mmCIF file of C-alpha atoms in Angstrom:
data_model
loop_
_atom_site.group_PDB
_atom_site.id
_atom_site.type_symbol
_atom_site.label_atom_id
_atom_site.label_comp_id
_atom_site.label_asym_id
_atom_site.label_seq_id
_atom_site.Cartn_x
_atom_site.Cartn_y
_atom_site.Cartn_z
ATOM 1 C CA UNK A 1151 76.894 -22.008 -63.732
ATOM 2 C CA UNK A 1152 73.657 -20.757 -62.176
ATOM 3 C CA UNK A 1153 72.558 -17.161 -62.138
ATOM 4 C CA UNK A 1154 72.627 -16.464 -58.421
ATOM 5 C CA UNK A 1155 74.389 -13.342 -57.185
ATOM 6 C CA UNK A 1156 78.166 -13.294 -57.117
ATOM 7 C CA UNK A 1157 79.987 -13.162 -53.811
ATOM 8 C CA UNK A 1158 83.352 -11.625 -52.836
ATOM 9 C CA UNK A 1159 84.241 -8.054 -53.782
ATOM 10 C CA UNK A 1160 82.200 -8.241 -57.009
ATOM 11 C CA UNK A 1161 78.926 -8.676 -55.116
ATOM 12 C CA UNK A 1162 78.421 -5.067 -53.897
ATOM 13 C CA UNK A 1163 79.705 -3.598 -57.176
ATOM 14 C CA UNK A 1164 77.405 -5.833 -59.250
ATOM 15 C CA UNK A 1165 74.464 -4.932 -56.993
ATOM 16 C CA UNK A 1166 75.001 -1.201 -57.598
ATOM 17 C CA UNK A 1167 75.328 -1.791 -61.354
ATOM 18 C CA UNK A 1168 72.147 -3.872 -61.235
ATOM 19 C CA UNK A 1169 70.246 -0.949 -59.748
ATOM 20 C CA UNK A 1170 71.538 1.292 -62.547
ATOM 21 C CA UNK A 1171 70.222 -1.187 -65.100
ATOM 22 C CA UNK A 1172 66.946 -1.407 -63.200
ATOM 23 C CA UNK A 1173 66.545 2.380 -63.537
ATOM 24 C CA UNK A 1174 67.116 2.072 -67.294
ATOM 25 C CA UNK A 1175 64.597 -0.773 -67.519
ATOM 26 C CA UNK A 1176 61.996 1.325 -65.720
ATOM 27 C CA UNK A 1177 62.822 4.288 -67.976
ATOM 28 C CA UNK A 1178 62.243 2.319 -71.206
ATOM 29 C CA UNK A 1179 59.138 0.815 -69.595
ATOM 30 C CA UNK A 1180 57.658 4.327 -69.398
ATOM 31 C CA UNK A 1181 57.512 4.211 -73.204
ATOM 32 C CA UNK A 1182 56.087 0.709 -73.293
ATOM 33 C CA UNK A 1183 59.428 -0.888 -74.190
ATOM 34 C CA UNK A 1184 60.431 -3.911 -72.104
ATOM 35 C CA UNK A 1185 63.588 -5.274 -73.715
ATOM 36 C CA UNK A 1186 66.703 -6.595 -72.028
ATOM 37 C CA UNK A 1187 68.961 -6.067 -75.076
ATOM 38 C CA UNK A 1188 67.984 -2.391 -75.352
ATOM 39 C CA UNK A 1189 68.706 -1.955 -71.644
ATOM 40 C CA UNK A 1190 72.098 -3.627 -72.132
ATOM 41 C CA UNK A 1191 72.924 -1.150 -74.908
ATOM 42 C CA UNK A 1192 71.795 1.854 -72.836
ATOM 43 C CA UNK A 1193 73.591 0.380 -69.830
ATOM 44 C CA UNK A 1194 76.818 0.140 -71.856
ATOM 45 C CA UNK A 1195 76.544 3.776 -72.975
ATOM 46 C CA UNK A 1196 75.965 4.966 -69.393
ATOM 47 C CA UNK A 1197 78.892 2.935 -68.014
ATOM 48 C CA UNK A 1198 81.257 4.114 -70.762
ATOM 49 C CA UNK A 1199 80.290 7.714 -69.997
ATOM 50 C CA UNK A 1200 80.859 7.183 -66.278
ATOM 51 C CA UNK A 1201 84.309 5.705 -66.963
ATOM 52 C CA UNK A 1202 85.208 8.399 -69.523
ATOM 53 C CA UNK A 1203 87.433 10.373 -67.084
ATOM 54 C CA UNK A 1204 89.480 7.223 -66.421
ATOM 55 C CA UNK A 1205 89.697 6.535 -70.152
ATOM 56 C CA UNK A 1206 90.967 10.053 -70.882
ATOM 57 C CA UNK A 1207 93.499 9.774 -68.047
ATOM 58 C CA UNK A 1208 94.757 6.518 -69.520
ATOM 59 C CA UNK A 1209 95.014 8.078 -72.997
ATOM 60 C CA UNK A 1210 97.023 10.992 -71.584
ATOM 61 C CA UNK A 1211 99.362 8.544 -69.904
ATOM 62 C CA UNK A 1212 99.790 6.709 -73.212
ATOM 63 C CA UNK A 1213 100.648 9.971 -74.980
ATOM 64 C CA UNK A 1214 103.190 10.853 -72.289
ATOM 65 C CA UNK A 1215 104.721 7.375 -72.509
ATOM 66 C CA UNK A 1216 105.407 8.004 -76.205
ATOM 67 C CA UNK A 1217 107.868 10.669 -75.006
ATOM 68 C CA UNK A 1218 109.224 8.738 -72.015
ATOM 69 C CA UNK A 1219 109.769 5.346 -73.679
ATOM 70 C CA UNK A 1220 112.579 6.442 -76.062
ATOM 71 C CA UNK A 1221 114.559 7.773 -73.092
ATOM 72 C CA UNK A 1222 113.939 4.606 -71.090
ATOM 73 C CA UNK A 1223 114.941 2.442 -74.068
ATOM 74 C CA UNK A 1224 118.141 4.487 -74.478
ATOM 75 C CA UNK A 1225 119.034 3.702 -70.847
ATOM 76 C CA UNK A 1226 118.217 0.026 -71.363
ATOM 77 C CA UNK A 1227 120.494 -0.080 -74.427
ATOM 78 C CA UNK A 1228 123.214 1.580 -72.355
ATOM 79 C CA UNK A 1229 123.127 -1.274 -69.815
ATOM 80 C CA UNK A 1230 122.371 -4.038 -72.289
ATOM 81 C CA UNK A 1231 124.310 -7.201 -71.439
ATOM 82 C CA UNK A 1232 125.268 -5.948 -67.988
ATOM 83 C CA UNK A 1233 123.665 -8.348 -65.549
ATOM 84 C CA UNK A 1234 125.638 -7.546 -62.404
ATOM 85 C CA UNK A 1235 123.709 -6.118 -59.449
ATOM 86 C CA UNK A 1236 125.460 -2.741 -59.505
ATOM 87 C CA UNK A 1237 124.600 -2.117 -63.177
ATOM 88 C CA UNK A 1238 120.993 -3.183 -62.662
ATOM 89 C CA UNK A 1239 120.660 -0.810 -59.710
ATOM 90 C CA UNK A 1240 122.134 2.067 -61.726
ATOM 91 C CA UNK A 1241 119.747 1.307 -64.578
ATOM 92 C CA UNK A 1242 116.744 1.351 -62.240
ATOM 93 C CA UNK A 1243 117.872 4.641 -60.673
ATOM 94 C CA UNK A 1244 118.310 6.291 -64.084
ATOM 95 C CA UNK A 1245 114.939 5.020 -65.337
ATOM 96 C CA UNK A 1246 113.228 6.257 -62.171
ATOM 97 C CA UNK A 1247 114.902 9.637 -62.694
ATOM 98 C CA UNK A 1248 113.330 9.830 -66.159
ATOM 99 C CA UNK A 1249 109.850 9.189 -64.737
ATOM 100 C CA UNK A 1250 110.455 11.738 -61.953
ATOM 101 C CA UNK A 1251 111.525 14.275 -64.550
ATOM 102 C CA UNK A 1252 108.131 13.960 -66.239
ATOM 103 C CA UNK A 1253 106.189 13.887 -62.978
ATOM 104 C CA UNK A 1254 104.835 10.367 -63.419
ATOM 105 C CA UNK A 1255 105.619 6.800 -62.371
ATOM 106 C CA UNK A 1256 106.043 3.381 -63.943
ATOM 107 C CA UNK A 1257 102.674 2.271 -62.540
ATOM 108 C CA UNK A 1258 100.628 5.341 -63.520
ATOM 109 C CA UNK A 1259 99.259 3.652 -66.629
ATOM 110 C CA UNK A 1260 98.113 0.641 -64.600
ATOM 111 C CA UNK A 1261 96.040 2.564 -62.052
ATOM 112 C CA UNK A 1262 93.075 3.426 -64.332
ATOM 113 C CA UNK A 1263 92.978 -0.187 -65.526
ATOM 114 C CA UNK A 1264 93.070 -1.538 -61.964
ATOM 115 C CA UNK A 1265 90.097 0.663 -61.096
ATOM 116 C CA UNK A 1266 88.154 -0.445 -64.175
ATOM 117 C CA UNK A 1267 88.793 -4.199 -63.864
ATOM 118 C CA UNK A 1268 86.480 -4.887 -60.878
ATOM 119 C CA UNK A 1269 83.775 -2.820 -62.585
ATOM 120 C CA UNK A 1270 84.171 -4.775 -65.832
ATOM 121 C CA UNK A 1271 84.020 -8.160 -64.070
ATOM 122 C CA UNK A 1272 80.953 -7.044 -62.135
ATOM 123 C CA UNK A 1273 79.358 -5.889 -65.402
ATOM 124 C CA UNK A 1274 79.679 -9.399 -66.815
ATOM 125 C CA UNK A 1275 77.947 -10.802 -63.739
ATOM 126 C CA UNK A 1276 75.025 -8.399 -64.166
ATOM 127 C CA UNK A 1277 74.644 -9.048 -67.908
ATOM 128 C CA UNK A 1278 74.975 -12.818 -67.470
ATOM 129 C CA UNK A 1279 72.739 -12.723 -64.456
ATOM 130 C CA UNK A 1280 70.015 -10.125 -65.109
ATOM 131 C CA UNK A 1281 67.068 -11.517 -63.050
ATOM 132 C CA UNK A 1282 69.271 -11.708 -59.936
ATOM 133 C CA UNK A 1283 70.304 -8.041 -60.099
ATOM 134 C CA UNK A 1284 67.440 -6.217 -61.852
ATOM 135 C CA UNK A 1285 64.284 -6.217 -59.671
ATOM 136 C CA UNK A 1286 62.074 -4.971 -62.518
ATOM 137 C CA UNK A 1287 62.962 -8.100 -64.510
ATOM 138 C CA UNK A 1288 62.893 -10.469 -61.544
ATOM 139 C CA UNK A 1289 59.256 -9.615 -60.706
ATOM 140 C CA UNK A 1290 57.941 -11.400 -63.826
ATOM 141 C CA UNK A 1291 59.772 -14.595 -62.848
ATOM 142 C CA UNK A 1292 58.535 -14.350 -59.265
ATOM 143 C CA UNK A 1293 54.983 -14.102 -60.618
ATOM 144 C CA UNK A 1294 55.491 -17.627 -61.979
ATOM 145 C CA UNK A 1295 57.765 -19.102 -59.310
ATOM 146 C CA UNK A 1296 55.563 -18.259 -56.288
ATOM 147 C CA UNK A 1297 52.400 -20.107 -57.458
ATOM 148 C CA UNK A 1298 54.502 -22.799 -59.141
ATOM 149 C CA UNK A 1299 56.213 -23.808 -55.896
ATOM 150 C CA UNK A 1300 52.784 -24.144 -54.274
ATOM 151 C CA UNK A 1301 51.694 -26.827 -56.768
ATOM 152 C CA UNK A 1302 51.758 -30.500 -55.653
ATOM 153 C CA UNK A 1303 54.566 -32.610 -57.132
ATOM 154 C CA UNK A 1304 55.877 -29.629 -59.069
ATOM 155 C CA UNK A 1305 59.500 -30.835 -58.754
ATOM 156 C CA UNK A 1306 58.937 -34.207 -60.443
ATOM 157 C CA UNK A 1307 56.843 -32.573 -63.172
ATOM 158 C CA UNK A 1308 59.499 -29.939 -63.960
ATOM 159 C CA UNK A 1309 62.167 -32.629 -64.171
ATOM 160 C CA UNK A 1310 60.206 -34.133 -67.031
ATOM 161 C CA UNK A 1311 60.439 -31.030 -69.213
ATOM 162 C CA UNK A 1312 62.379 -31.646 -72.420
ATOM 163 C CA UNK A 1313 66.046 -30.513 -72.296
ATOM 164 C CA UNK A 1314 65.644 -29.152 -68.772
ATOM 165 C CA UNK A 1315 69.225 -30.179 -68.006
ATOM 166 C CA UNK A 1316 70.531 -27.804 -70.704
ATOM 167 C CA UNK A 1317 68.322 -25.086 -69.253
ATOM 168 C CA UNK A 1318 70.130 -25.581 -65.966
ATOM 169 C CA UNK A 1319 73.502 -25.082 -67.619
ATOM 170 C CA UNK A 1320 74.392 -28.792 -67.387
ATOM 171 C CA UNK A 1321 73.768 -29.087 -63.635
ATOM 172 C CA UNK A 1322 72.705 -32.600 -62.608
ATOM 173 C CA UNK A 1323 69.002 -32.752 -61.682
ATOM 174 C CA UNK A 1324 69.540 -34.794 -58.532
ATOM 175 C CA UNK A 1325 71.906 -32.126 -57.196
ATOM 176 C CA UNK A 1326 69.729 -29.166 -58.171
ATOM 177 C CA UNK A 1327 67.771 -27.446 -55.398
ATOM 178 C CA UNK A 1328 64.236 -26.950 -56.731
ATOM 179 C CA UNK A 1329 63.136 -25.756 -53.290
ATOM 180 C CA UNK A 1330 65.099 -22.525 -53.827
ATOM 181 C CA UNK A 1331 63.182 -19.747 -55.556
ATOM 182 C CA UNK A 1332 66.443 -18.194 -56.755
ATOM 183 C CA UNK A 1333 67.550 -21.427 -58.442
ATOM 184 C CA UNK A 1334 64.126 -21.840 -60.032
ATOM 185 C CA UNK A 1335 64.357 -18.325 -61.468
ATOM 186 C CA UNK A 1336 67.779 -19.272 -62.826
ATOM 187 C CA UNK A 1337 66.220 -22.190 -64.676
ATOM 188 C CA UNK A 1338 63.221 -20.279 -66.009
ATOM 189 C CA UNK A 1339 65.490 -17.482 -67.316
ATOM 190 C CA UNK A 1340 66.947 -19.969 -69.804
ATOM 191 C CA UNK A 1341 63.625 -21.489 -70.896
ATOM 192 C CA UNK A 1342 62.756 -21.563 -74.590
ATOM 193 C CA UNK A 1343 59.259 -20.966 -75.999
ATOM 194 C CA UNK A 1344 58.714 -24.739 -76.249
ATOM 195 C CA UNK A 1345 59.693 -25.240 -72.613
ATOM 196 C CA UNK A 1346 57.290 -22.503 -71.451
ATOM 197 C CA UNK A 1347 54.530 -24.300 -73.379
ATOM 198 C CA UNK A 1348 55.420 -27.580 -71.662
ATOM 199 C CA UNK A 1349 55.326 -25.824 -68.299
ATOM 200 C CA UNK A 1350 51.817 -24.494 -69.042
ATOM 201 C CA UNK A 1351 50.635 -27.993 -69.998
ATOM 202 C CA UNK A 1352 52.055 -29.519 -66.817
ATOM 203 C CA UNK A 1353 50.273 -27.027 -64.549
ATOM 204 C CA UNK A 1354 46.877 -26.234 -66.133
ATOM 205 C CA UNK A 1355 45.569 -24.606 -62.929
ATOM 206 C CA UNK A 1356 48.090 -21.757 -63.281
ATOM 207 C CA UNK A 1357 48.599 -21.923 -67.058
ATOM 208 C CA UNK A 1358 47.087 -18.464 -67.476
ATOM 209 C CA UNK A 1359 49.564 -16.917 -65.052
ATOM 210 C CA UNK A 1360 52.459 -18.765 -66.703
ATOM 211 C CA UNK A 1361 51.365 -17.745 -70.213
ATOM 212 C CA UNK A 1362 50.881 -14.084 -69.260
ATOM 213 C CA UNK A 1363 54.289 -13.698 -67.642
ATOM 214 C CA UNK A 1364 56.060 -15.940 -70.156
ATOM 215 C CA UNK A 1365 54.825 -13.629 -72.918
ATOM 216 C CA UNK A 1366 56.404 -10.608 -71.198
ATOM 217 C CA UNK A 1367 59.620 -12.523 -70.412
ATOM 218 C CA UNK A 1368 60.013 -13.665 -74.025
ATOM 219 C CA UNK A 1369 59.371 -10.116 -75.221
ATOM 220 C CA UNK A 1370 62.040 -8.851 -72.816
ATOM 221 C CA UNK A 1371 64.584 -11.491 -73.834
ATOM 222 C CA UNK A 1372 64.051 -11.341 -77.615
ATOM 223 C CA UNK A 1373 66.141 -9.038 -79.818
ATOM 224 C CA UNK A 1374 66.413 -9.421 -83.601
ATOM 225 C CA UNK A 1375 64.651 -12.757 -83.162
ATOM 226 C CA UNK A 1376 67.321 -14.013 -80.732
ATOM 227 C CA UNK A 1377 66.844 -15.061 -77.120
ATOM 228 C CA UNK A 1378 69.329 -13.082 -75.014
ATOM 229 C CA UNK A 1379 69.530 -15.909 -72.449
ATOM 230 C CA UNK A 1380 70.499 -18.547 -75.049
ATOM 231 C CA UNK A 1381 73.953 -19.148 -76.531
ATOM 232 C CA UNK A 1382 74.323 -19.138 -80.365
ATOM 233 C CA UNK A 1383 75.908 -22.614 -80.257
ATOM 234 C CA UNK A 1384 78.118 -24.266 -82.856
ATOM 235 C CA UNK A 1385 75.344 -25.145 -85.303
ATOM 236 C CA UNK A 1386 75.313 -22.545 -88.138
ATOM 237 C CA UNK A 1387 72.406 -20.158 -87.673
ATOM 238 C CA UNK A 1388 71.396 -16.504 -87.764
ATOM 239 C CA UNK A 1389 72.632 -16.281 -84.152
ATOM 240 C CA UNK A 1390 76.194 -16.405 -85.475
ATOM 241 C CA UNK A 1391 75.806 -12.736 -86.349
ATOM 242 C CA UNK A 1392 76.482 -12.034 -82.652
ATOM 243 C CA UNK A 1393 80.014 -13.567 -82.465
ATOM 244 C CA UNK A 1394 80.878 -12.243 -85.942
ATOM 245 C CA UNK A 1395 79.884 -8.663 -85.104
ATOM 246 C CA UNK A 1396 81.622 -8.985 -81.743
ATOM 247 C CA UNK A 1397 84.928 -9.924 -83.410
ATOM 248 C CA UNK A 1398 84.696 -7.281 -86.160
ATOM 249 C CA UNK A 1399 83.742 -4.375 -83.879
ATOM 250 C CA UNK A 1400 86.370 -5.332 -81.297
ATOM 251 C CA UNK A 1401 89.056 -5.469 -84.004
ATOM 252 C CA UNK A 1402 88.026 -2.024 -85.280
ATOM 253 C CA UNK A 1403 88.098 -0.525 -81.781
ATOM 254 C CA UNK A 1404 91.555 -1.962 -80.967
ATOM 255 C CA UNK A 1405 92.829 -0.867 -84.379
ATOM 256 C CA UNK A 1406 91.616 2.667 -83.752
ATOM 257 C CA UNK A 1407 93.196 2.783 -80.298
ATOM 258 C CA UNK A 1408 96.512 1.149 -81.223
ATOM 259 C CA UNK A 1409 96.817 3.354 -84.303
ATOM 260 C CA UNK A 1410 97.409 6.327 -82.010
ATOM 261 C CA UNK A 1411 100.302 4.637 -80.221
ATOM 262 C CA UNK A 1412 103.602 5.167 -81.988
ATOM 263 C CA UNK A 1413 105.996 2.289 -81.602
ATOM 264 C CA UNK A 1414 109.523 3.629 -81.292
ATOM 265 C CA UNK A 1415 111.117 0.197 -81.064
ATOM 266 C CA UNK A 1416 109.823 -2.406 -83.496
ATOM 267 C CA UNK A 1417 111.858 -5.101 -81.726
ATOM 268 C CA UNK A 1418 110.256 -4.362 -78.366
ATOM 269 C CA UNK A 1419 108.727 -7.663 -77.094
ATOM 270 C CA UNK A 1420 105.924 -5.729 -75.370
ATOM 271 C CA UNK A 1421 104.964 -4.025 -78.636
ATOM 272 C CA UNK A 1422 105.024 -7.361 -80.475
ATOM 273 C CA UNK A 1423 102.804 -9.018 -77.866
ATOM 274 C CA UNK A 1424 100.351 -6.103 -78.073
ATOM 275 C CA UNK A 1425 100.105 -6.483 -81.841
ATOM 276 C CA UNK A 1426 99.484 -10.203 -81.402
ATOM 277 C CA UNK A 1427 96.756 -9.568 -78.822
ATOM 278 C CA UNK A 1428 95.044 -7.073 -81.138
ATOM 279 C CA UNK A 1429 94.576 -9.933 -83.598
ATOM 280 C CA UNK A 1430 93.892 -12.845 -81.267
ATOM 281 C CA UNK A 1431 91.499 -11.128 -78.845
ATOM 282 C CA UNK A 1432 88.746 -10.442 -81.446
ATOM 283 C CA UNK A 1433 88.989 -14.080 -82.566
ATOM 284 C CA UNK A 1434 88.835 -15.218 -78.944
ATOM 285 C CA UNK A 1435 85.770 -13.028 -78.296
ATOM 286 C CA UNK A 1436 83.977 -14.632 -81.263
ATOM 287 C CA UNK A 1437 84.777 -18.087 -79.873
ATOM 288 C CA UNK A 1438 83.490 -17.131 -76.415
ATOM 289 C CA UNK A 1439 80.316 -15.517 -77.803
ATOM 290 C CA UNK A 1440 79.369 -18.811 -79.416
ATOM 291 C CA UNK A 1441 79.186 -20.489 -76.008
ATOM 292 C CA UNK A 1442 77.830 -17.650 -73.823
ATOM 293 C CA UNK A 1443 74.295 -16.160 -73.797
ATOM 294 C CA UNK A 1444 73.587 -13.707 -76.624
ATOM 295 C CA UNK A 1445 73.200 -10.960 -74.017
ATOM 296 C CA UNK A 1446 76.964 -11.075 -73.368
ATOM 297 C CA UNK A 1447 77.617 -10.789 -77.111
ATOM 298 C CA UNK A 1448 75.273 -7.790 -77.362
ATOM 299 C CA UNK A 1449 77.162 -6.187 -74.484
ATOM 300 C CA UNK A 1450 80.543 -6.743 -76.200
ATOM 301 C CA UNK A 1451 79.261 -5.383 -79.506
ATOM 302 C CA UNK A 1452 77.721 -2.331 -77.821
ATOM 303 C CA UNK A 1453 80.949 -1.765 -75.873
ATOM 304 C CA UNK A 1454 83.079 -1.890 -79.039
ATOM 305 C CA UNK A 1455 80.750 0.404 -81.012
ATOM 306 C CA UNK A 1456 80.591 2.958 -78.182
ATOM 307 C CA UNK A 1457 84.378 2.689 -77.786
ATOM 308 C CA UNK A 1458 84.881 3.444 -81.484
ATOM 309 C CA UNK A 1459 82.661 6.547 -81.333
ATOM 310 C CA UNK A 1460 84.195 7.607 -78.021
ATOM 311 C CA UNK A 1461 87.731 7.085 -79.330
ATOM 312 C CA UNK A 1462 87.105 9.314 -82.339
ATOM 313 C CA UNK A 1463 86.131 12.130 -79.971
ATOM 314 C CA UNK A 1464 89.030 11.408 -77.601
ATOM 315 C CA UNK A 1465 91.519 11.367 -80.490
ATOM 316 C CA UNK A 1466 90.338 14.812 -81.549
ATOM 317 C CA UNK A 1467 90.702 16.030 -77.961
ATOM 318 C CA UNK A 1468 94.134 14.431 -77.475
ATOM 319 C CA UNK A 1469 95.458 16.172 -80.603
ATOM 320 C CA UNK A 1470 94.860 19.464 -78.804
ATOM 321 C CA UNK A 1471 96.476 18.406 -75.519
ATOM 322 C CA UNK A 1472 99.772 20.241 -74.911
ATOM 323 C CA UNK A 1473 102.146 17.593 -73.625
ATOM 324 C CA UNK A 1474 104.499 20.193 -72.130
ATOM 325 C CA UNK A 1475 101.644 21.674 -70.101
ATOM 326 C CA UNK A 1476 100.667 18.151 -69.023
ATOM 327 C CA UNK A 1477 104.230 17.486 -67.830
ATOM 328 C CA UNK A 1478 104.244 20.763 -65.917
ATOM 329 C CA UNK A 1479 101.019 19.839 -64.064
ATOM 330 C CA UNK A 1480 102.319 16.331 -63.359
ATOM 331 C CA UNK A 1481 105.522 17.684 -61.834
ATOM 332 C CA UNK A 1482 103.583 20.191 -59.720
ATOM 333 C CA UNK A 1483 101.392 17.366 -58.337
ATOM 334 C CA UNK A 1484 104.433 15.177 -57.739
ATOM 335 C CA UNK A 1485 106.218 18.003 -55.909
ATOM 336 C CA UNK A 1486 103.265 18.445 -53.558
ATOM 337 C CA UNK A 1487 103.532 14.760 -52.640
ATOM 338 C CA UNK A 1488 107.304 15.071 -52.251
ATOM 339 C CA UNK A 1489 106.853 18.104 -49.982
ATOM 340 C CA UNK A 1490 104.581 16.084 -47.674
ATOM 341 C CA UNK A 1491 107.326 13.478 -47.394
ATOM 342 C CA UNK A 1492 109.948 16.152 -46.689
ATOM 343 C CA UNK A 1493 111.703 15.630 -50.043
ATOM 344 C CA UNK A 1494 113.079 18.433 -52.251
ATOM 345 C CA UNK A 1495 111.024 19.330 -55.352
ATOM 346 C CA UNK A 1496 111.876 17.718 -58.671
ATOM 347 C CA UNK A 1497 112.923 19.986 -61.506
ATOM 348 C CA UNK A 1498 110.507 20.448 -64.377
ATOM 349 C CA UNK A 1499 111.949 18.860 -67.474
ATOM 350 C CA UNK A 1500 112.867 20.872 -70.498
ATOM 351 C CA UNK A 1501 110.328 21.120 -73.299
ATOM 352 C CA UNK A 1502 109.205 17.506 -73.736
ATOM 353 C CA UNK A 1503 108.871 17.637 -77.519
ATOM 354 C CA UNK A 1504 112.285 19.285 -77.801
ATOM 355 C CA UNK A 1505 113.737 16.629 -75.494
ATOM 356 C CA UNK A 1506 112.274 13.879 -77.667
ATOM 357 C CA UNK A 1507 113.599 15.576 -80.809
ATOM 358 C CA UNK A 1508 117.062 15.904 -79.259
ATOM 359 C CA UNK A 1509 117.052 12.238 -78.270
ATOM 360 C CA UNK A 1510 116.137 11.199 -81.803
ATOM 361 C CA UNK A 1511 118.882 13.431 -83.209
ATOM 362 C CA UNK A 1512 121.406 11.782 -80.881
ATOM 363 C CA UNK A 1513 120.250 8.332 -82.002
ATOM 364 C CA UNK A 1514 120.623 9.380 -85.647
ATOM 365 C CA UNK A 1515 124.136 10.700 -84.940
ATOM 366 C CA UNK A 1516 125.062 7.401 -83.290
ATOM 367 C CA UNK A 1517 123.772 5.469 -86.302
ATOM 368 C CA UNK A 1518 125.642 7.786 -88.692
ATOM 369 C CA UNK A 1519 128.869 7.356 -86.685
ATOM 370 C CA UNK A 1520 128.422 3.569 -86.755
ATOM 371 C CA UNK A 1521 127.909 3.590 -90.533
ATOM 372 C CA UNK A 1522 130.970 5.829 -90.993
ATOM 373 C CA UNK A 1523 133.030 3.421 -88.878
ATOM 374 C CA UNK A 1524 131.918 0.458 -91.012
ATOM 375 C CA UNK A 1525 132.806 2.349 -94.212
ATOM 376 C CA UNK A 1526 136.233 3.283 -92.796
ATOM 377 C CA UNK A 1527 136.995 -0.344 -91.898
ATOM 378 C CA UNK A 1528 135.842 -1.540 -95.311
ATOM 379 C CA UNK A 1529 138.067 1.069 -96.977
ATOM 380 C CA UNK A 1530 141.080 0.003 -94.890
ATOM 381 C CA UNK A 1531 140.548 -3.631 -95.872
ATOM 382 C CA UNK A 1532 140.273 -2.640 -99.519
ATOM 383 C CA UNK A 1533 143.487 -0.584 -99.372
ATOM 384 C CA UNK A 1534 145.322 -3.442 -97.605
ATOM 385 C CA UNK A 1535 144.289 -5.893 -100.321
ATOM 386 C CA UNK A 1536 145.377 -3.463 -102.991
ATOM 387 C CA UNK A 1537 148.762 -3.014 -101.296
ATOM 388 C CA UNK A 1538 149.361 -6.750 -101.060
ATOM 389 C CA UNK A 1539 148.422 -7.234 -104.708
ATOM 390 C CA UNK A 1540 150.326 -4.343 -106.327
ATOM 391 C CA UNK A 1541 152.955 -2.733 -104.089
ATOM 392 C CA UNK A 1542 154.612 -5.743 -102.513
ATOM 393 C CA UNK A 1543 158.434 -6.112 -103.064
ATOM 394 C CA UNK A 1544 159.667 -9.478 -104.412
ATOM 395 C CA UNK A 1545 160.568 -11.844 -101.563
ATOM 396 C CA UNK A 1546 158.912 -9.675 -98.921
ATOM 397 C CA UNK A 1547 156.305 -10.905 -96.439
ATOM 398 C CA UNK A 1548 153.686 -8.858 -98.300
ATOM 399 C CA UNK A 1549 154.607 -10.556 -101.585
ATOM 400 C CA UNK A 1550 154.397 -14.000 -99.993
ATOM 401 C CA UNK A 1551 151.006 -13.093 -98.451
ATOM 402 C CA UNK A 1552 149.802 -11.951 -101.875
ATOM 403 C CA UNK A 1553 150.920 -15.257 -103.425
ATOM 404 C CA UNK A 1554 149.021 -17.199 -100.763
ATOM 405 C CA UNK A 1555 145.938 -15.053 -101.362
ATOM 406 C CA UNK A 1556 146.065 -15.564 -105.136
ATOM 407 C CA UNK A 1557 146.563 -19.315 -104.657
ATOM 408 C CA UNK A 1558 143.498 -19.459 -102.368
ATOM 409 C CA UNK A 1559 141.444 -17.473 -104.849
ATOM 410 C CA UNK A 1560 142.481 -19.740 -107.735
ATOM 411 C CA UNK A 1561 141.779 -22.832 -105.621
ATOM 412 C CA UNK A 1562 138.315 -21.554 -104.785
ATOM 413 C CA UNK A 1563 137.549 -20.952 -108.470
ATOM 414 C CA UNK A 1564 138.481 -24.571 -109.333
ATOM 415 C CA UNK A 1565 135.981 -25.798 -106.758
#
């Protein structure tokens, strides 16, 4: 994959994000710091702050769902095993009534995520693709590309550089367009120190220009001794610290977030799949970080660390959120929408925490009644056995049944 700009809907979003990163790069440059990794970290902090309102909204929805889900699950248990159309329709109507009662909808938790997803995908394009989106970084590559393309036979000479195919991301040389400045920047962005030295030797007339800009580019791309444009690879090295930290920090962030979500139904398939994802996703991120440029790994690590710090603050804030007041505001907003459609207003539910407590009490009563029923049946069986064994009259059906029972018991003992 080459580092040209992405098309489709991600293109405009990635372009805007690229300008934000360019501002950060210029800001750090005011202090004499030209480093892509530092800009990625600052970029992550800025983006997390910009998306904070959506994050809080999603957390509020999660807290409200902790109250709604037990009621929904009670309805689902009520219609369990009933697959006819009429029962399914009644179930859907009752579940919708629960959501209306709390002034929310079944898709409310998805909306913040749907808004964030295009932004997140565009972020990956910018991080993976920095020279294409950050003009302040691109200028140093253009300083090399412009005079380089003016050199005679520059294409055949570049093709002779050691491991140039890997620098192109595996693209075949005969299909690679060296006449495109953008594609040439893509290639140079992945150059190692040795490859820059080879490039200087191949073009001695502009070696000074190459060396000057290569020095700045390597300074920009190097963080903790790692090249942000290179992947750690499968060979054990210090670069493995990137995938390891990515997995650990992501696990801690998901643990912190999932720890706030109370699971009312341990047998819920959705809850089980979420627990599985909380384990597999950090492992998957480590695997991916081995094959992607270190810059992506730095972004994931920074995202997880900022998420952890942000979540600690959000958790403290969410503890103070009055869920009953939140329900009241939700219903008021929903009623305004209903009024525009000519529908009657929905009634505000009773105290949400009291409603949840009442529901739990009803579930406990049902369990207690079920246990009492089991004990009553067991007692009846015990009394029946006792009657057959002790109170049966000679020659009666009960006596004959007792004889059969004793014979069976004796026969079982012989086995």
